[in-house]
Coordinates of C-alpha atoms in Angstrom, one line a residue:
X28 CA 339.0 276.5 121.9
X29 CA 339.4 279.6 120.0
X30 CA 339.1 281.2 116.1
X31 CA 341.3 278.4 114.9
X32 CA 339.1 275.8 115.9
X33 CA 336.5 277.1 113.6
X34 CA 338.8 278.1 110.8
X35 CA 341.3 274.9 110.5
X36 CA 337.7 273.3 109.5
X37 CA 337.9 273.7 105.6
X38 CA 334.4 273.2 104.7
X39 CA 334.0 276.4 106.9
X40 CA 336.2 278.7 105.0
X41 CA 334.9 277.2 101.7
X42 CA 331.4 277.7 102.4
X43 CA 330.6 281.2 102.1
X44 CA 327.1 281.1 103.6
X45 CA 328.7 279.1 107.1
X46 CA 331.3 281.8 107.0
X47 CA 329.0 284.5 106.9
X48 CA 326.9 282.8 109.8
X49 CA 330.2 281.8 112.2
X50 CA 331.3 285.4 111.7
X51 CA 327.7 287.0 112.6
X52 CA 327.6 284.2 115.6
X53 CA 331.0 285.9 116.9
X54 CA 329.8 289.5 116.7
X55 CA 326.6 288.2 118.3
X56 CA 328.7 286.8 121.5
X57 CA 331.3 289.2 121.6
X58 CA 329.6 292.3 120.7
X59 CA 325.9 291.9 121.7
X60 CA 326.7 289.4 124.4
X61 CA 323.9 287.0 122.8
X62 CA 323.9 283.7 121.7
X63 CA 323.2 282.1 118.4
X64 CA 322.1 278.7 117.2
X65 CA 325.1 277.3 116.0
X66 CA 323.5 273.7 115.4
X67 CA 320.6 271.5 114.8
X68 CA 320.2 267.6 115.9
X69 CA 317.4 266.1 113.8
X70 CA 316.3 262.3 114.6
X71 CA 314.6 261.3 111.9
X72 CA 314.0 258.0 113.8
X73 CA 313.8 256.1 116.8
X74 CA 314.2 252.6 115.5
X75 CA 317.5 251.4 116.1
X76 CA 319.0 247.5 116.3
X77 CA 321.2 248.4 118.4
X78 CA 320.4 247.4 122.2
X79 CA 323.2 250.0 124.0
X80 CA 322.9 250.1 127.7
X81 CA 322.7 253.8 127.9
X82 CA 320.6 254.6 125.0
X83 CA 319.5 258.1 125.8
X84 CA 316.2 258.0 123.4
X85 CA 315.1 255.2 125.4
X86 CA 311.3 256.7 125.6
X87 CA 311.1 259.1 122.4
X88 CA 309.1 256.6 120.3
X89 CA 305.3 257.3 119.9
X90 CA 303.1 255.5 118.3
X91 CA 300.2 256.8 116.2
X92 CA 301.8 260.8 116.1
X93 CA 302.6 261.8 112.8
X94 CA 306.1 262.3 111.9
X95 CA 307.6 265.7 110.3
X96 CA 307.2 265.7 106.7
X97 CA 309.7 266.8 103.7
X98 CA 307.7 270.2 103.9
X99 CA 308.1 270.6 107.6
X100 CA 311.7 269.8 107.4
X101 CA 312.1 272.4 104.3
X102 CA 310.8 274.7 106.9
X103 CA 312.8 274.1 109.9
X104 CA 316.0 274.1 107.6
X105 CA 315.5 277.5 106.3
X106 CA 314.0 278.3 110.2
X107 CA 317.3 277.3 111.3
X108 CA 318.9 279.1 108.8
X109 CA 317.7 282.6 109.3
X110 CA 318.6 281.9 113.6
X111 CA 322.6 281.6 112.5
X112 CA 322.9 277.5 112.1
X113 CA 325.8 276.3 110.3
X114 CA 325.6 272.6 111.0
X115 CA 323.2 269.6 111.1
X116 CA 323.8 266.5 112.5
X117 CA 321.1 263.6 112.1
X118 CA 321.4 261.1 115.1
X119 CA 318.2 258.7 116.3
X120 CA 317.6 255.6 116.9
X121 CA 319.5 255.2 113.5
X122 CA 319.0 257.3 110.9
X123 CA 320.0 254.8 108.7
X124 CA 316.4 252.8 108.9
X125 CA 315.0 256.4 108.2
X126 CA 313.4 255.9 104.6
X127 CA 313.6 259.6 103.8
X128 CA 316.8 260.4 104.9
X129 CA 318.6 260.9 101.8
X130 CA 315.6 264.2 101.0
X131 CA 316.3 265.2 104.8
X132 CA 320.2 265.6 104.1
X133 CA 319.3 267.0 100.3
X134 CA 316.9 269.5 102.3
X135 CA 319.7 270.6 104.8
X136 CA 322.2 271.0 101.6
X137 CA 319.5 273.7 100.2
X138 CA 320.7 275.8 103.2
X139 CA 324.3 275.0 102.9
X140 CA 324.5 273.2 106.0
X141 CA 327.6 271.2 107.1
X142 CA 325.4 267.7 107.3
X143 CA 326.7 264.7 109.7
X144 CA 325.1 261.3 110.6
X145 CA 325.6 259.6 113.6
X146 CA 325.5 255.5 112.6
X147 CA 325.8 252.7 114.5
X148 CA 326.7 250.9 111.2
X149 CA 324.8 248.2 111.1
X150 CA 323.0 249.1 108.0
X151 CA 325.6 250.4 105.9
X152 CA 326.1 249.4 102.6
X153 CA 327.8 250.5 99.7
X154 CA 324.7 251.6 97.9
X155 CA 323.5 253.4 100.5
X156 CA 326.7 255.3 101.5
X157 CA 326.7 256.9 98.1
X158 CA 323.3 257.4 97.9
X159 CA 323.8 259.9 101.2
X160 CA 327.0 261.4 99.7
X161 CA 324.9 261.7 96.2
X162 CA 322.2 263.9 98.8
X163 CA 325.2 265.8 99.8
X164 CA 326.1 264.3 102.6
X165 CA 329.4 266.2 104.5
X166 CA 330.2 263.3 107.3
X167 CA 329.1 260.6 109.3
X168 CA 330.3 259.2 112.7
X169 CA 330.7 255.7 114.1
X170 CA 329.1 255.2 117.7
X171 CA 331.7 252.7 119.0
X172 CA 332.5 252.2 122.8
X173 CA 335.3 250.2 122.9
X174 CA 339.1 249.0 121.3
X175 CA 338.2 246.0 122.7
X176 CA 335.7 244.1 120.5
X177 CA 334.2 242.2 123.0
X178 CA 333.6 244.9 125.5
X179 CA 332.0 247.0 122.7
X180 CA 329.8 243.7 121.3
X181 CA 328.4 243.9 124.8
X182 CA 327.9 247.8 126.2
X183 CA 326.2 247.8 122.5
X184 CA 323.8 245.0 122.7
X185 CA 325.1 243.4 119.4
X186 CA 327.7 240.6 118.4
X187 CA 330.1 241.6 115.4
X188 CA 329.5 245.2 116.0
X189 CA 332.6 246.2 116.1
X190 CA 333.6 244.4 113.1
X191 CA 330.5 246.2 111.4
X192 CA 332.3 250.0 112.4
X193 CA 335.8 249.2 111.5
X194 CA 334.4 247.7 108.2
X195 CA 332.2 251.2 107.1
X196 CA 334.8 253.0 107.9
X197 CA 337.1 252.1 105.4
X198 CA 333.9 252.0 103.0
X199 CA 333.1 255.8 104.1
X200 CA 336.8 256.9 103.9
X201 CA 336.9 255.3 100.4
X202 CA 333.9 257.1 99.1
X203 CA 335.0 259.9 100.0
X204 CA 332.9 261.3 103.2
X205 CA 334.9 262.8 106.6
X206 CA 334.7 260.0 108.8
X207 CA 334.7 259.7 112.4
X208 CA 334.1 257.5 115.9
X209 CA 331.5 258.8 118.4
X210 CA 332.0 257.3 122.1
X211 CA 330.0 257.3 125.2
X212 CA 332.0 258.3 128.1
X213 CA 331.5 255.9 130.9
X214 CA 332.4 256.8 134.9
X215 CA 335.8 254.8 135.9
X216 CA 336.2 254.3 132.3
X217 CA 338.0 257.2 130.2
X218 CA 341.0 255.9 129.5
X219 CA 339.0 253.4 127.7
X220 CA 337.4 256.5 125.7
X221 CA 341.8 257.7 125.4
X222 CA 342.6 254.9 123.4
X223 CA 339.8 254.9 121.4
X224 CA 341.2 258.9 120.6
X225 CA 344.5 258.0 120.5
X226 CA 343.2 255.2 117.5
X227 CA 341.7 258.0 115.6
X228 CA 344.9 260.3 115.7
X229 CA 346.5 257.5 114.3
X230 CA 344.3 256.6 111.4
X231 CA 343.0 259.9 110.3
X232 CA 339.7 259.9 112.0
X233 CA 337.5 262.5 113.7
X234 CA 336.8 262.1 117.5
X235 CA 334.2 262.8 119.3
X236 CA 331.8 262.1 122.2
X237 CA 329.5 262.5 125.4
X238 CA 329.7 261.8 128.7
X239 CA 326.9 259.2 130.2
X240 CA 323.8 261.2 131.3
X241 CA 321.3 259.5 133.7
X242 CA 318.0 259.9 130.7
X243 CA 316.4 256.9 129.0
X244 CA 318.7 253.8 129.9
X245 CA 321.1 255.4 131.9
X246 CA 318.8 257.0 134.6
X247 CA 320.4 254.5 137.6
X248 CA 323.6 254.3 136.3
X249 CA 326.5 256.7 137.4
X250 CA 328.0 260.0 135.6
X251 CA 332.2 260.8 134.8
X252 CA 333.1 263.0 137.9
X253 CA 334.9 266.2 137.9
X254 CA 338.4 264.2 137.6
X255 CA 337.6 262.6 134.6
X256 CA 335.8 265.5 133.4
X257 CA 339.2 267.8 133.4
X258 CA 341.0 264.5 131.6
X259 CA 338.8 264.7 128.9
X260 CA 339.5 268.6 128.8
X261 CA 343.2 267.8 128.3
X262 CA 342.3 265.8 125.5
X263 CA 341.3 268.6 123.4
X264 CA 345.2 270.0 123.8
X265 CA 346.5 266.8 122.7
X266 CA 344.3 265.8 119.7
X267 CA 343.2 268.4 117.3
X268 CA 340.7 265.8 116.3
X269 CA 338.8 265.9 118.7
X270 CA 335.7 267.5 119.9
X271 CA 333.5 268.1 122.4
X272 CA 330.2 269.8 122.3
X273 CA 330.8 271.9 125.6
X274 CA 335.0 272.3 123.9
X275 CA 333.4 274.5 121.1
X276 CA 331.0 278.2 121.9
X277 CA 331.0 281.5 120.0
X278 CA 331.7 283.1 123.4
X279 CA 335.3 281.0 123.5
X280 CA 334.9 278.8 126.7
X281 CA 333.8 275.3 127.9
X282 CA 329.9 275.5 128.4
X283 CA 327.2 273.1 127.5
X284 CA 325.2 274.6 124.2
X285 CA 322.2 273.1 125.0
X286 CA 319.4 275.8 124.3
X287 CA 321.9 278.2 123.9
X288 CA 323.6 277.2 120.5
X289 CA 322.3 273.7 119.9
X290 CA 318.6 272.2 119.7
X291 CA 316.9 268.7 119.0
X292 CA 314.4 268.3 116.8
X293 CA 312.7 264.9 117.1
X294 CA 310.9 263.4 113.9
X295 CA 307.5 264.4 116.0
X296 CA 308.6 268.1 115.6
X297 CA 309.3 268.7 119.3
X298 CA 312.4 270.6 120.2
X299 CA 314.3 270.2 122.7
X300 CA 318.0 270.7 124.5
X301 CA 320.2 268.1 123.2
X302 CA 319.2 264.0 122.7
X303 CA 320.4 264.2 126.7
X304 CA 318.5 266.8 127.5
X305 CA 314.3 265.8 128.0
X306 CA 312.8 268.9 128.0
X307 CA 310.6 269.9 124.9
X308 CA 309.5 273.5 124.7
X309 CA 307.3 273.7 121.8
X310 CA 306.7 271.8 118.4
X311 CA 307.6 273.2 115.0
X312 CA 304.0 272.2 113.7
X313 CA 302.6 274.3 115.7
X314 CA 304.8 277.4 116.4
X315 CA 307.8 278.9 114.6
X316 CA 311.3 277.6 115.4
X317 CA 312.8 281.6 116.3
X318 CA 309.5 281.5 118.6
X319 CA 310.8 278.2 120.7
X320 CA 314.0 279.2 120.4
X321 CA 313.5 282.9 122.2
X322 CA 311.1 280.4 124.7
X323 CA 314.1 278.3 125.4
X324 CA 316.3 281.1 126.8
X325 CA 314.2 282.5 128.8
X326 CA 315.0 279.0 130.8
X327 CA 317.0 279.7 133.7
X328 CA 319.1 276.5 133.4
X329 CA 319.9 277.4 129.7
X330 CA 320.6 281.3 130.7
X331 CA 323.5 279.7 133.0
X332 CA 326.9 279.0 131.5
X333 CA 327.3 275.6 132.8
X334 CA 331.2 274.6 132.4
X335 CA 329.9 271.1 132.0
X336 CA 326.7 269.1 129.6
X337 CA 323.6 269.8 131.7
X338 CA 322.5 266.4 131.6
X339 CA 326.1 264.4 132.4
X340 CA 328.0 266.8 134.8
X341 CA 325.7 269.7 136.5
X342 CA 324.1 268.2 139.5
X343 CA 321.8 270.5 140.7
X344 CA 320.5 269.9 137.2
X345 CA 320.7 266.8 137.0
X346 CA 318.8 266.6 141.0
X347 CA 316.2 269.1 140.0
X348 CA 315.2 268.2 136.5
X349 CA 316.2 265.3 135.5
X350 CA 315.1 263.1 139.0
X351 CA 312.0 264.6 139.2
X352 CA 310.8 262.2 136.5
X353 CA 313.2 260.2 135.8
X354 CA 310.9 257.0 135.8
X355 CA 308.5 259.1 133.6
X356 CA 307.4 256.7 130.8
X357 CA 307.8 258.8 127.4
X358 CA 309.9 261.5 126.7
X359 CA 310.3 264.6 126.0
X360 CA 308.5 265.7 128.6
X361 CA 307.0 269.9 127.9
X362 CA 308.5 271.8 130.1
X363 CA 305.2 272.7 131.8
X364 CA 304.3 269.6 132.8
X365 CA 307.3 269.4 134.7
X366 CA 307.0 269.5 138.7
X367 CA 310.3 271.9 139.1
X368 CA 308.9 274.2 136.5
X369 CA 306.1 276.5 137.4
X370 CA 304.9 279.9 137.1
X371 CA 306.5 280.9 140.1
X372 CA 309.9 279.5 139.3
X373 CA 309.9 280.6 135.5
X374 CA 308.0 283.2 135.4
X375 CA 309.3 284.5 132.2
X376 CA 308.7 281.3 130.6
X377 CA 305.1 281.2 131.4
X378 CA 304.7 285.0 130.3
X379 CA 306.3 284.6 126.7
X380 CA 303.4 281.3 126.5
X381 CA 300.5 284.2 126.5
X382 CA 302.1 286.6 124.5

């Protein structure tokens, strides 16, 4: 969890720009007592074949609103920048089915970001893997849920799946790219999420993943408790791979980053917690990034250091923001629209709006 984390990562050593920034975002935490963006989810998409029972973009499509352009990406990149990011990591829907994707990684590379996608891998081909790595492309990570090929071909809506991941990658690995598996934590189910570790230890691959948060298709279904939740934090002892979002902060300690060192940007331009986390507070069309970003930590739940991810493991959270409107029909949903946030319960929200 601490210095080494950051500093075992070559490409952060080796890029002097992401040194400069991790080194600012640890005399921003330690000396100031501030936070600093740290990264930057873009989903360039939400068109996925993928039919996953917990699919946490569920409600992001929206048809007829014009999506961010290579100019408004330009933009946010350099936005993001200037706050302190060091990483991007493109997630959906699937990226892959976004037509501009390889400008949007060659964008992000003009800023010396550390780029990841997120892939189901259903779309991956030769071709287009060194296309990507061509537009600099750092990474990419497998979403698979399961060892078990059957149980995976079903939690993911979509026979031969698994075949599909284990096949890109040893095309990624070959070409050249860091190569990972991404897994959704489900309740009564981590050891599941173990072995599927345990595999990448073994083979050279990155880990990562997220717990099951009750957005999009998941909003009935149930989250990891705190059991599982401290099993998962033993993990990161074990298995240097590994990673967490909440396992890595500038302040060295388990909290969620949402708002705090991580953002969403959908390809609509609003911006929001995390892809678990509904809640837009402004659009990058219409407002600069630092502007939203100062707007989002004046947000009580993001001024808290929550040990666990908002959305998957804090329950008054999860009871007072996420219930609310759970059976809301589109997300993200602006924060003052919400019924839980009003004038009189974030009133320095509402303030910074008329300033």
């Amino acid at each position: 969890m601490g210095f080494q984390l950051y500093y075992s990562n070559r490409w952060v050593v080796q890029n002097l720009a992401i040194f400069y920034r991790v080194l600012r975002g640890f005399a921003r935490a330690f000396l100031l007592g501030k936070n600093t963006l740290k990264t930057i989810e873009l989903y360039p998409t939400f068109d996925c074949q993928s039919n996953c029972l917990m699919c946490s973009v569920s409600k992001y499509r929206k048809d007829g609103v014009a999506k961010l352009t290579p100019a408004d990406y330009r933009s946010l990149a350099k936005q993001g920048a200037d706050l302190g990011a060091i990483a991007i990591s493109i997630l959906g829907g699937e990226p892959l089915l976004a037509e501009d994707l390889e400008e949007i990684v060659a964008i992000c590379k003009e800023q010396r970001f550390f780029v990841t996608i997120v892939s189901n891998a259903l779309a991956v081909s030769r071709e287009r893997i060194k296309s990507l790595k061509q537009a600099g492309l750092d990474s990419i990570y497998f979403s698979v849920e399961s060892l078990d090929e059957e149980i995976n071909d079903r939690i993911r809506g979509v026979k031969g799946h698994f075949r599909k991941v284990m096949d890109a990658v040893d095309l990624c690995k070959s070409e050249g790219l860091l190569v990972g598996l991404a897994g959704v934590i489900f309740p009564g189910q981590v050891e599941r999420f173990v072995e599927l570790v345990e595999y990448c230890q073994a083979h050279g691959l990155l880990a990562t993943g997220g717990e099951l948060a009750k957005v999009g298709r998941g909003e009935e279904l149930e989250i990891v408790s705190a059991g599982e939740n401290a099993r998962l934090r033993s993990l990161l002892q074990k298995h240097k791979r590994l990673t967490f979002d909440w396992g890595l902060s500038y302040f060295l300690k388990y909290r969620c980053p949402a708002g705090k060192e991580k953002i969403g940007v959908t390809c609509y331009g609003d911006v929001i917690g995390c892809s678990l986390n509904p809640l837009a507070f402004g659009n990058i069309k219409e407002e600069p990034l630092k502007k939203i970003w100062e707007r989002m930590g004046l947000f009580s739940q993001y001024q808290k250091d929550s040990l666990r991810c908002l959305s998957a493991g804090d329950r008054d959270f999860i009871e007072d923001y996420l219930e609310p409107v759970a059976f809301w029909p589109e997300n993200p949903i602006y924060f003052a629209r919400h019924p839980r946030i009003t004038p009189e319960t974030e009133s320095a929200l509402f303030r910074q709006l008329k300033d």
